[in-house]
XYZ file of C-alpha atoms in Angstrom:
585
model
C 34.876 6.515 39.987
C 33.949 7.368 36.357
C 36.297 4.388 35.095
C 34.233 2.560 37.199
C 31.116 4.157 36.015
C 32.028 3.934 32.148
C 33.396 0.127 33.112
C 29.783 -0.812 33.782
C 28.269 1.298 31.367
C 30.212 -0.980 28.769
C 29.442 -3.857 30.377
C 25.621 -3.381 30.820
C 25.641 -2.181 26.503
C 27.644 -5.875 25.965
C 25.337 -7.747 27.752
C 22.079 -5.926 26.001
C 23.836 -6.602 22.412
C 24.259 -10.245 23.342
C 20.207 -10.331 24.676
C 19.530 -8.899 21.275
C 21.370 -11.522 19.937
C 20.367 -14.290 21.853
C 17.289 -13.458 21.322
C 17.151 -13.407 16.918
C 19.244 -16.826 17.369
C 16.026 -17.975 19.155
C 13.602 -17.075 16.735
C 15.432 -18.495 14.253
C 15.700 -21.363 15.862
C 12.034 -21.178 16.866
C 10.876 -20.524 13.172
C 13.341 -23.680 11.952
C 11.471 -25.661 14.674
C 8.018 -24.908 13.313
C 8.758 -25.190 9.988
C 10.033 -28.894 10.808
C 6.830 -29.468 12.606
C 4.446 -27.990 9.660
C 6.006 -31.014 7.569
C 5.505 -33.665 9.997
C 1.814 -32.500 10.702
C 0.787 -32.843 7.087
C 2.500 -36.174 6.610
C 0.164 -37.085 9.595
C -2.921 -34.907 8.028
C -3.342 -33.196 10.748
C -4.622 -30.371 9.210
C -5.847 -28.307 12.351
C -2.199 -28.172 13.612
C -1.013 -27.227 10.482
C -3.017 -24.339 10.228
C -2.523 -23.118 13.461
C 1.157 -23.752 12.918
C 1.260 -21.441 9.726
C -0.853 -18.706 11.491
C 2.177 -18.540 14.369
C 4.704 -18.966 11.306
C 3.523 -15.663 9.798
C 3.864 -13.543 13.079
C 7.129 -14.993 13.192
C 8.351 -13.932 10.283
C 6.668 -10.552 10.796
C 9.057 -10.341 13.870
C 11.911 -11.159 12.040
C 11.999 -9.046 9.094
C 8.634 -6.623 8.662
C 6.581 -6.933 6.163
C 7.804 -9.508 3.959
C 6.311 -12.263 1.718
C 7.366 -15.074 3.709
C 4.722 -13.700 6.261
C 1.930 -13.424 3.955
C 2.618 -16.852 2.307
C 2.171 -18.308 5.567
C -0.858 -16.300 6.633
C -2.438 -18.006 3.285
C -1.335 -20.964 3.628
C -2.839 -20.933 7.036
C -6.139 -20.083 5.467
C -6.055 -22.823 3.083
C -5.805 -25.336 5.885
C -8.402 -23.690 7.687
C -10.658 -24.010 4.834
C -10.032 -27.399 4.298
C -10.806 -28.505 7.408
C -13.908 -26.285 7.955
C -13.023 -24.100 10.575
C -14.497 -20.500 9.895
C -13.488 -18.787 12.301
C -9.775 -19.603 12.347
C -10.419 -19.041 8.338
C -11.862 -15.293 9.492
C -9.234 -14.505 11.923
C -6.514 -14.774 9.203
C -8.531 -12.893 7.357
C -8.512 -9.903 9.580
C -4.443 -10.615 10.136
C -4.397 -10.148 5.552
C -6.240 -7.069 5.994
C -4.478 -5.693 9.143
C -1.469 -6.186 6.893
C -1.965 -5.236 3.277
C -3.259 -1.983 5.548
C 0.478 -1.213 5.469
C 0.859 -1.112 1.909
C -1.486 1.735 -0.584
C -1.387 -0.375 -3.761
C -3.213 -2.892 -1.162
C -5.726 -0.776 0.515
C -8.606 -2.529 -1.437
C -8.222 -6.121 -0.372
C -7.481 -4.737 2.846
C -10.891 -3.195 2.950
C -12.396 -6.408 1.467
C -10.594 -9.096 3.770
C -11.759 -7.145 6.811
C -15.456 -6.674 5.275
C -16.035 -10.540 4.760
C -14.443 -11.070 8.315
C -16.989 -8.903 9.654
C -19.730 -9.702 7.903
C -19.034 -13.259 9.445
C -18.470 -12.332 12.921
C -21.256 -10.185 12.788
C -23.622 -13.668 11.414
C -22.026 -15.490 15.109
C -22.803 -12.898 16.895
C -18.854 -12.242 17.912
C -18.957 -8.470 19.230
C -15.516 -8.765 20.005
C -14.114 -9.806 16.183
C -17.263 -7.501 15.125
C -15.085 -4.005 16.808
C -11.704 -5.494 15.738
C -12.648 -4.981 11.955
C -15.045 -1.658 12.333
C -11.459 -0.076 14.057
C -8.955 -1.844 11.351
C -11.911 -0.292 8.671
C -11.995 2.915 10.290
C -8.259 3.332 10.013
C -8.212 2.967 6.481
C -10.999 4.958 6.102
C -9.589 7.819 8.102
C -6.664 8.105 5.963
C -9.367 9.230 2.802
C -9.223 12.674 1.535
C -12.057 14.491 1.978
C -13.023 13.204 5.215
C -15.717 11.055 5.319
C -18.790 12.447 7.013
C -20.045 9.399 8.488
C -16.596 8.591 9.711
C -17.268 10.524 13.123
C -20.564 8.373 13.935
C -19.162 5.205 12.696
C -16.509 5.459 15.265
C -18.422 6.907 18.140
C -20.814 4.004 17.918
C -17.539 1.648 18.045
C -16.621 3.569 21.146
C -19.651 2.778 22.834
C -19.471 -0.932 21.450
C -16.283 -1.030 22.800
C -17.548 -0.175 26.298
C -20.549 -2.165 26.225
C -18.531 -5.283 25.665
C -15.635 -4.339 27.676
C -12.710 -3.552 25.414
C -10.468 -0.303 26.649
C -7.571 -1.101 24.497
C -9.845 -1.007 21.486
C -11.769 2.115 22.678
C -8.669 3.642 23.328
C -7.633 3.205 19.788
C -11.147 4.546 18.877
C -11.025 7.780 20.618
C -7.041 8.694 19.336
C -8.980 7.539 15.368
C -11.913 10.474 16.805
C -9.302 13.126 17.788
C -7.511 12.845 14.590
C -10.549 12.487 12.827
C -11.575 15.879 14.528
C -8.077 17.399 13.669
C -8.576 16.900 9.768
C -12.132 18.436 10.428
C -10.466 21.510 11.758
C -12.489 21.038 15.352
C -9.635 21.977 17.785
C -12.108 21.876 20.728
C -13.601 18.133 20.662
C -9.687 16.653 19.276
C -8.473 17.810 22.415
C -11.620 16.116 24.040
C -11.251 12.926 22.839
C -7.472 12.591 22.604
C -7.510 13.694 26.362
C -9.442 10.722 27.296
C -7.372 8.194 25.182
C -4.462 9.738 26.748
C -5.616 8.891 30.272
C -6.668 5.358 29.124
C -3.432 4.515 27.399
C -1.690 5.201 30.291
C -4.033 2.976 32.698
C -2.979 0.061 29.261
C 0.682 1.124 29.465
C 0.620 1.634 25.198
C 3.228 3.418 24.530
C 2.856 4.039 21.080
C -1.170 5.672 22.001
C 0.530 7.489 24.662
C 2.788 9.084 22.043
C 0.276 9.476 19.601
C -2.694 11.412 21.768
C 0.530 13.575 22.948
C 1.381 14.650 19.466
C -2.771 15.574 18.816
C -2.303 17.547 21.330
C 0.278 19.395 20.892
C -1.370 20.110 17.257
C -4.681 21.337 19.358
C -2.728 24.111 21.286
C -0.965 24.726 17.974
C -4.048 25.254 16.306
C -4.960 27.706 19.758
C -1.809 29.426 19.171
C -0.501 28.483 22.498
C 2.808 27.261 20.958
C 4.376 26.627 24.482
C 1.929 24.514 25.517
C 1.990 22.590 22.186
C 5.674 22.327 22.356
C 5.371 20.933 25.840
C 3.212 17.697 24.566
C 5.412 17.478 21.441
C 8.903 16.739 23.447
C 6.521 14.117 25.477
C 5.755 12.330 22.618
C 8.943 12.730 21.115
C 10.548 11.281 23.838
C 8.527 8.116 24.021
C 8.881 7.796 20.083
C 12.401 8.205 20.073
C 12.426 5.200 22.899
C 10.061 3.178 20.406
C 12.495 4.410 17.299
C 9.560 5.247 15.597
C 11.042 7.734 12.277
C 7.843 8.006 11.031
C 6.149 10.004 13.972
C 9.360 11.493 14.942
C 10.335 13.439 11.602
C 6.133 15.057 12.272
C 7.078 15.626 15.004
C 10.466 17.874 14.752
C 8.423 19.134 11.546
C 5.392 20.890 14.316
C 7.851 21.729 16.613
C 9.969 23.440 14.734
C 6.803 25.589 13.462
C 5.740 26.428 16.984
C 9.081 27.907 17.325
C 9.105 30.025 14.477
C 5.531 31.309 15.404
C 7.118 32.089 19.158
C 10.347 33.438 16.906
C 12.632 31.195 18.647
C 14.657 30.817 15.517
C 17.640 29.257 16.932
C 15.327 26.247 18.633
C 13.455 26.545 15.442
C 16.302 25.967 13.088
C 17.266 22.753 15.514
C 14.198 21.139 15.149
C 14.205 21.946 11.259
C 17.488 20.055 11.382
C 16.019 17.061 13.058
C 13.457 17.238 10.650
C 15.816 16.584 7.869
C 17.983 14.610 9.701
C 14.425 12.036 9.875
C 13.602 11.994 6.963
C 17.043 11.249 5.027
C 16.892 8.613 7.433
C 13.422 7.536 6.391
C 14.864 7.573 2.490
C 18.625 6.107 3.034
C 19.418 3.100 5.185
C 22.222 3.431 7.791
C 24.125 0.825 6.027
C 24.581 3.739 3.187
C 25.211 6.581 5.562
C 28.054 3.924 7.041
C 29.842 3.156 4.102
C 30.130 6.398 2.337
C 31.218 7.968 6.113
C 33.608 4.835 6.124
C 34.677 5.665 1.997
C 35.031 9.631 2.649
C 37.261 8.521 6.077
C 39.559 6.744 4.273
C 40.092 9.465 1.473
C 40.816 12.005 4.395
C 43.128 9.792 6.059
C 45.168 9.078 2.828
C 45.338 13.107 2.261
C 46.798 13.052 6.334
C 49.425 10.650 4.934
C 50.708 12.568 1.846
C 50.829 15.830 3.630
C 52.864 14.121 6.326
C 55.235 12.719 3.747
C 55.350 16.198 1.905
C 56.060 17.789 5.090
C 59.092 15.167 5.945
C 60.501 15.914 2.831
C 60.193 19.644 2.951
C 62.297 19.211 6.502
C 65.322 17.630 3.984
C 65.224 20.794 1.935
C 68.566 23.480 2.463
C 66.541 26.352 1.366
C 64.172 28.079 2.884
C 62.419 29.076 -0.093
C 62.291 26.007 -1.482
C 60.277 24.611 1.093
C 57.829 26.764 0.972
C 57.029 26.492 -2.545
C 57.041 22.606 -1.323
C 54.330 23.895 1.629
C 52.695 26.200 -0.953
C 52.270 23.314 -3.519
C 50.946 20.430 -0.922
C 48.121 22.959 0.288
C 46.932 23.429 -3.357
C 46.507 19.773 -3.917
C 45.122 19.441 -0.297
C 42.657 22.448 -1.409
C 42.131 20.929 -4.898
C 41.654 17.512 -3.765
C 39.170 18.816 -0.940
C 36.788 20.457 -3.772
C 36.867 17.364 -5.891
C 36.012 15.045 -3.036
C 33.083 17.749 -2.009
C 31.768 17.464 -5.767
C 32.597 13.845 -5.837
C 29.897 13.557 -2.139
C 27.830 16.233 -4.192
C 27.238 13.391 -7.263
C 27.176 10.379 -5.446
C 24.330 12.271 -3.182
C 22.560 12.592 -6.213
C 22.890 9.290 -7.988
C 21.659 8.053 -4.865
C 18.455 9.733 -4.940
C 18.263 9.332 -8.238
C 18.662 5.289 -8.163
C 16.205 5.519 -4.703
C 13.772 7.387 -7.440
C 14.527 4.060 -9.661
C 13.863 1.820 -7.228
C 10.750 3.249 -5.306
C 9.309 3.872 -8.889
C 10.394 -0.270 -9.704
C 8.733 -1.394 -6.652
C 5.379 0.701 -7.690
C 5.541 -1.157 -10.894
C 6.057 -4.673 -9.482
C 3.317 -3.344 -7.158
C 1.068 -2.609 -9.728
C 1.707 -6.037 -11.823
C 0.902 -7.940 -9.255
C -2.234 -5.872 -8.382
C -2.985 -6.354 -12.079
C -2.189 -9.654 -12.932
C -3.762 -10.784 -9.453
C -7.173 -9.183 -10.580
C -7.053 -10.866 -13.737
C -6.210 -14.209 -12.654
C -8.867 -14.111 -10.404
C -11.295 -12.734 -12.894
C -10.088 -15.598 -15.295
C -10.296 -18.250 -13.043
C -13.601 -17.385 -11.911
C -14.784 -17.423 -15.430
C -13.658 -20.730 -16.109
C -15.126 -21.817 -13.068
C -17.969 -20.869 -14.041
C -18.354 -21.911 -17.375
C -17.038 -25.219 -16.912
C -18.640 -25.761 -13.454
C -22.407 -24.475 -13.039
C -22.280 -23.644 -17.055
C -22.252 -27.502 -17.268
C -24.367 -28.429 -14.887
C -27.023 -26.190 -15.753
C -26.905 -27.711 -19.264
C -27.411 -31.435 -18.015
C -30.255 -30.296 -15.936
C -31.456 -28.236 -19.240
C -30.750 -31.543 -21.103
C -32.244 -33.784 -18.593
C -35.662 -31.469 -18.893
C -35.571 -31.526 -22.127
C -35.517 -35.341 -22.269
C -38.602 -36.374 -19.378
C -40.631 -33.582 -20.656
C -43.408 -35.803 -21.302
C -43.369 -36.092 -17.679
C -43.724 -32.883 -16.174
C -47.032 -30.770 -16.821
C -47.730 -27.991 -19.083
C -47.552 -25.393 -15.803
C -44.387 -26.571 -14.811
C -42.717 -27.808 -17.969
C -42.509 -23.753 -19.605
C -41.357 -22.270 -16.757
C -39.131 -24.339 -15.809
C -37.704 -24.558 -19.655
C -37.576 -20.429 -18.980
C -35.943 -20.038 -15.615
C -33.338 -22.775 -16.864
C -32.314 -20.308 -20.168
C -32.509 -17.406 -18.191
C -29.432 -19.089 -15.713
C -27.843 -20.188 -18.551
C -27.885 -17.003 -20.254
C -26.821 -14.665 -16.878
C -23.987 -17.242 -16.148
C -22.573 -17.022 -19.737
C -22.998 -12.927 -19.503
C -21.299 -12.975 -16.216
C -18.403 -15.683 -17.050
C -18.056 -13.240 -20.235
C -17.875 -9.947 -18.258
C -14.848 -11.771 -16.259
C -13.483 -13.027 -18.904
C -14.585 -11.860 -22.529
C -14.063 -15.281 -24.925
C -13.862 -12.996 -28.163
C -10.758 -11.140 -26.526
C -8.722 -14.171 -25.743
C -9.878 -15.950 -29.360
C -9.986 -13.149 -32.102
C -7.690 -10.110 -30.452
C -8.881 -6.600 -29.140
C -11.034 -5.050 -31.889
C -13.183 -8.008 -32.264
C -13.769 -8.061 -28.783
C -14.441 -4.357 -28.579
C -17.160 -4.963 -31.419
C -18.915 -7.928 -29.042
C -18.240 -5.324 -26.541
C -20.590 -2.201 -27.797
C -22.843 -4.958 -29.969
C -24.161 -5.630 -26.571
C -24.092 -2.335 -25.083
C -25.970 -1.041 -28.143
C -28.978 -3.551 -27.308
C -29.201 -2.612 -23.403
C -28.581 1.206 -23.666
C -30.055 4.260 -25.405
C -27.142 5.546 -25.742
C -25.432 4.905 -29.426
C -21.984 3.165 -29.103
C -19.744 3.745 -32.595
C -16.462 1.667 -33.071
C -14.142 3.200 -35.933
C -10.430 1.850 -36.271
C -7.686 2.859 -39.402
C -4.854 1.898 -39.771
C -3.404 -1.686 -39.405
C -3.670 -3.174 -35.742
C -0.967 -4.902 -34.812
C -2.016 -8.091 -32.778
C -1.021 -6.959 -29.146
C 0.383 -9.232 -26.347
C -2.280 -10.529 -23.757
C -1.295 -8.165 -21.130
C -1.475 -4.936 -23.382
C -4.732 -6.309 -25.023
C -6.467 -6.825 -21.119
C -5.951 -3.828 -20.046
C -6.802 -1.908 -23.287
C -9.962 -3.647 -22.747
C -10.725 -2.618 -19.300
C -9.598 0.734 -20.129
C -12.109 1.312 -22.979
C -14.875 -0.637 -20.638
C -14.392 1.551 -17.595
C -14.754 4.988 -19.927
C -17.615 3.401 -21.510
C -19.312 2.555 -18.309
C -18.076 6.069 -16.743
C -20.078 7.877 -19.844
C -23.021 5.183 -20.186
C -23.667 6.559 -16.058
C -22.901 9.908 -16.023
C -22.394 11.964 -19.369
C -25.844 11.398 -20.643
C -24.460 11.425 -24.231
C -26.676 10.489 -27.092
C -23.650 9.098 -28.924
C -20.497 8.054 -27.717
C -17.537 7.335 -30.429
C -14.125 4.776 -29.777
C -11.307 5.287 -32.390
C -8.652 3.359 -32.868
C -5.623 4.656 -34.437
C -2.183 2.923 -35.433
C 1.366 3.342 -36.669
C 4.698 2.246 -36.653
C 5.684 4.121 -33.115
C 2.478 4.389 -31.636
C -1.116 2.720 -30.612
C -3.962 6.213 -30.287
C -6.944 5.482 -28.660
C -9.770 8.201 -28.475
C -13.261 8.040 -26.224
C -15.590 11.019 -27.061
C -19.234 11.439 -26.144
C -21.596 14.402 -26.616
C -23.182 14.420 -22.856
C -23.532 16.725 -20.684
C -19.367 17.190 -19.694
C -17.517 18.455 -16.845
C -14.452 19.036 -14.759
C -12.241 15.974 -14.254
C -9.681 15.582 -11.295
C -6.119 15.393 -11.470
C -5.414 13.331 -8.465
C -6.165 9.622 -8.871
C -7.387 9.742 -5.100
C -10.780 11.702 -6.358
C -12.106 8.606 -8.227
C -10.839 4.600 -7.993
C -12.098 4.761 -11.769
C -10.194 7.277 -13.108
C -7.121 6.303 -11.032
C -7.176 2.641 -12.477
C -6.748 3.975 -15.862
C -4.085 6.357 -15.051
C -2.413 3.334 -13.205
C -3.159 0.729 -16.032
C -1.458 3.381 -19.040
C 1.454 4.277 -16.990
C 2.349 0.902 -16.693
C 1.957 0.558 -20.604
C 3.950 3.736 -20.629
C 1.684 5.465 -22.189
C -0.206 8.601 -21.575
C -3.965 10.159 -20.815
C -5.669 13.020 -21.178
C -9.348 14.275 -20.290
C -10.540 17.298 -22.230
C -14.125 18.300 -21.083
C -16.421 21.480 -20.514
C -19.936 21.683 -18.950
C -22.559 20.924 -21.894
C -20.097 20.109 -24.718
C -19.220 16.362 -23.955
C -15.898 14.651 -22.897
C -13.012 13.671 -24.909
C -10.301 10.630 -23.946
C -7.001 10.477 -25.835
C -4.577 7.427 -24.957
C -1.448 7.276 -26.446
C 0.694 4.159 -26.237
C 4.468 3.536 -27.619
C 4.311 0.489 -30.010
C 6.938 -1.254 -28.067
C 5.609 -1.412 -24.751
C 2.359 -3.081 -26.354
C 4.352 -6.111 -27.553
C 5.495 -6.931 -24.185
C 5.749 -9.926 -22.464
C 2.133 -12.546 -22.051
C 0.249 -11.991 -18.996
C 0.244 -15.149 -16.795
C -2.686 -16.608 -16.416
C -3.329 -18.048 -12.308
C -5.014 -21.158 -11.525
């Protein structure tokens, strides 16, 4: 009976492995087949098709490998079409799929937050309650995650809730209450987490969602833990563990062995406690190193032992030739120092390669938060660039015909209309050249950094109170376009940072130069202060930190209540000669 059993036990694991199978060959094949179609539709010009044709492209390719740029490429490619044809709201629907999915990425928590804005804002002007809650719960989400907790978070998402039942949408008040209970857990409010996550609970199971069933298990479990009923909380943490373990979800697992494994200890169940501590770092090496790894060093270290197997086996057939006893065991003696020897220096051979592999993981995360951070950079500027062009050589222009055509049928138009309407036109002429400068400051991409700085505090100088002062020694080298941008937005963020808050009555910029490094110094005489480390305290402070780093350089606040602030940057020469930022269409 239990070769029978194990029989079908194989046979029902071959036949899942070839529906797993069968079913990637099909989406292949289904993604080939829509990508076939996409071309024939805009041969034809049918443009709604090939919209809605990229849209289901993107989801696709989300099944198929995560989050990936062939998904976002067609998600905006989608919206392109959409736009060209006219249709908003298939134009604001992709938008909410962009924000949904930058949401899974922090270097892209920003244009998440703005993609979902502008796709409420317009769903909001229809009248679309349904879109409307869809965005408020994708921008609650990202709120939620913010450190301190916001303290209009709570009502922002209780008013959802009852949006959500007003226009009949559990799955999305479901998803509002588990935000509320771990909203209320981050508050430290045991009592009304357990409320809320209670009720989600029930409704989740009603919507058979298994990953909200998990989740309002595991805020429970933290509620008794927080009651110091650690049974009870270990009780809802194997529920949700088992349902994330079914949903192989590493993430919520690894918490989860983390809080059990602390509810143990507190009920000094250290045996239990050391398993889940074990699970806990079991998790999260698999959250760092992919199984592929894991299988080939297993795979490398097997075939080491095996060879050791082999040349004691040989050693011991030999020994079996030998006539004297005491020969072989000096044989025996000699094969179980080099099995000892060889053991230690395949243990300190596992011991390095474990740590180059964290080490090149290190590499790697820290290469992907640099090609992160290009893009980021590179996007902004682009867009600022393009809009600047846009607008000089778009309504710049046109205002200047009208100005021109004024100017020309003057005697036409009356006295009362003829000076005001001379004014209004130099006024728009003179905001859209301030604001196509701001984007895009002409002195910086003609004449270099310094000159631009000077145009840069000229102007500040005859708006502000506040005296600017530009000094600079040494000779400047002329720096690449992508040092020289973000220099520029550097020194314009800490000007605009003291201009608003320091209250300074001067504020001074050096700028210092030599053959190894570029020193940049900020100092006002306002009314100083304390300055936080962590970029999350201030998007300001944190896009400097993030612009220098990626210069390689360094920088350093120095401030005290009533004795003013002081900025040093420090940049290595090299870095500042790198490559041309690209300029995007």
């Amino acid at each position: 009976m239990k070769i029978f059993a194990l029989f079908l036990l194989i046979i029902g694991c071959s036949g899942l492995f070839q529906q797993a199978s069968a079913k990637a060959d099909s989406l292949t094949v289904t993604i080939d087949r829509i990508k076939k179609e996409v071309k024939q539709l805009q041969a034809e010009k049918k443009y709604q098709e090939v919209a809605r044709a990229y849209d289901e492209l993107g989801r696709l390719y989300h099944v198929q490998y995560g989050y990936n740029k062939h998904t976002m490429d067609a998600y905006f490619n989608s919206m392109k079409y959409y736009n060209l044809i006219g249709d908003s709201l298939g134009y604001y629907n992709v938008h909410i799929s962009i924000g949904n999915y930058y949401t899974q990425d922090f270097f892209m928590q920003t244009y998440a937050e703005q993609y979902l804005s502008r796709a409420k804002l317009f769903f909001e002007r229809i009248n679309d309650k349904t879109k409307v809650i869809e965005c408020r719960i994708a921008l609650a989400n990202i709120e939620e995650k913010i450190e301190p907790v916001s303290k209009t978070l709570v009502t922002e998402l209780r008013t959802t809730e009852q949006m959500c039942i007003q226009y009949k949408q559990p799955f999305f008040q479901t998803y509002a209450l588990n935000l509320l209970a771990d909203t209320y857990l981050r508050l430290k409010q045991p009592d009304s987490a357990h409320y809320f996550a209670s009720r989600s609970l029930v409704m989740a199971k009603q919507l058979k969602v298994n990953w909200l069933i998990s989740l309002n298990y595991f805020y429970l479990g933290i509620v008794e833990q927080f009651n110091n009923q650690h049974a009870k909380a270990i009780d809802y943490y194997n529920k949700s563990y088992a349902i994330a373990e079914a949903e192989k979800n590493i993430s919520t697992l690894r918490e989860l062995s983390k809080h059990t494994a602390d509810s143990y200890s507190y009920l000094k169940d250290y045996k239990n406690a050391y398993k889940a501590s074990l699970k806990t770092l079991d998790y999260t090496n698999q959250f760092y190193y992919s199984q592929q790894t894991k299988s080939i060093r297993l795979q490398e270290l097997d075939g080491q032992i095996k060879t050791l197997a082999v040349e004691k086996e040989l050693a011991e057939e030999q020994s079996q030739h030998q006539r004297i006893i005491n020969s072989a065991l000096i044989a025996i003696l000699l094969i179980s120092i080099l099995g000892v020897t060889t053991l230690i220096f395949l243990r300190r051979q596992q011991k390095l390669i474990a740590h180059q592999q964290s080490v090149i993981a290190q590499q790697q995360i820290r290469q992907l938060e640099l090609k992160s951070l290009q893009s980021m950079i590179e996007g902004q500027e682009g867009e600022r660039s393009r809009i600047a062009r846009d607008l000089h050589d778009g309504l710049g222009i046109q205002l200047s015909r009208i100005k021109l055509f004024v100017e020309a049928h003057q005697e036409l138009l009356p006295n009362s209309v003829k000076e005001p309407l001379n004014q209004f036109l130099d006024e728009a002429c003179t905001e859209t050249r301030l604001i196509s400068n701001n984007l895009r400051p002409y002195a910086l991409s003609t004449f270099g950094l310094i000159p631009a700085l000077e145009d840069l505090i000229q102007k500040l100088n005859l708006v502000n109170e506040t005296k600017l002062i530009l000094e600079h020694y040494g000779v400047i080298p002329d720096l690449a376009d992508e040092a020289s941008v973000m220099l520029y937005r550097v020194v314009q963020e800490l000007l605009n940072n003291a201009l608003k808050h320091a209250h300074a009555h001067t504020i001074t910029i050096q700028i210092m130069a030599n053959d190894e490094s570029l020193l940049v110094s900020v100092d006002d005489d306002g009314q100083g202060g304390d300055f936080p480390d962590s970029p999350s305290k201030g998007n300001g402070i944190a896009n400097i930190k993030s612009r220098i780093a990626y210069l390689g350089g360094q920088v350093m606040w120095q401030s005290a209540a009533g004795k003013g602030t002081s900025v040093m940057i420090s940049l290595p020469m090299p870095k500042t000669r790198s490559t041309p930022l690209p300029v995007m269409a």
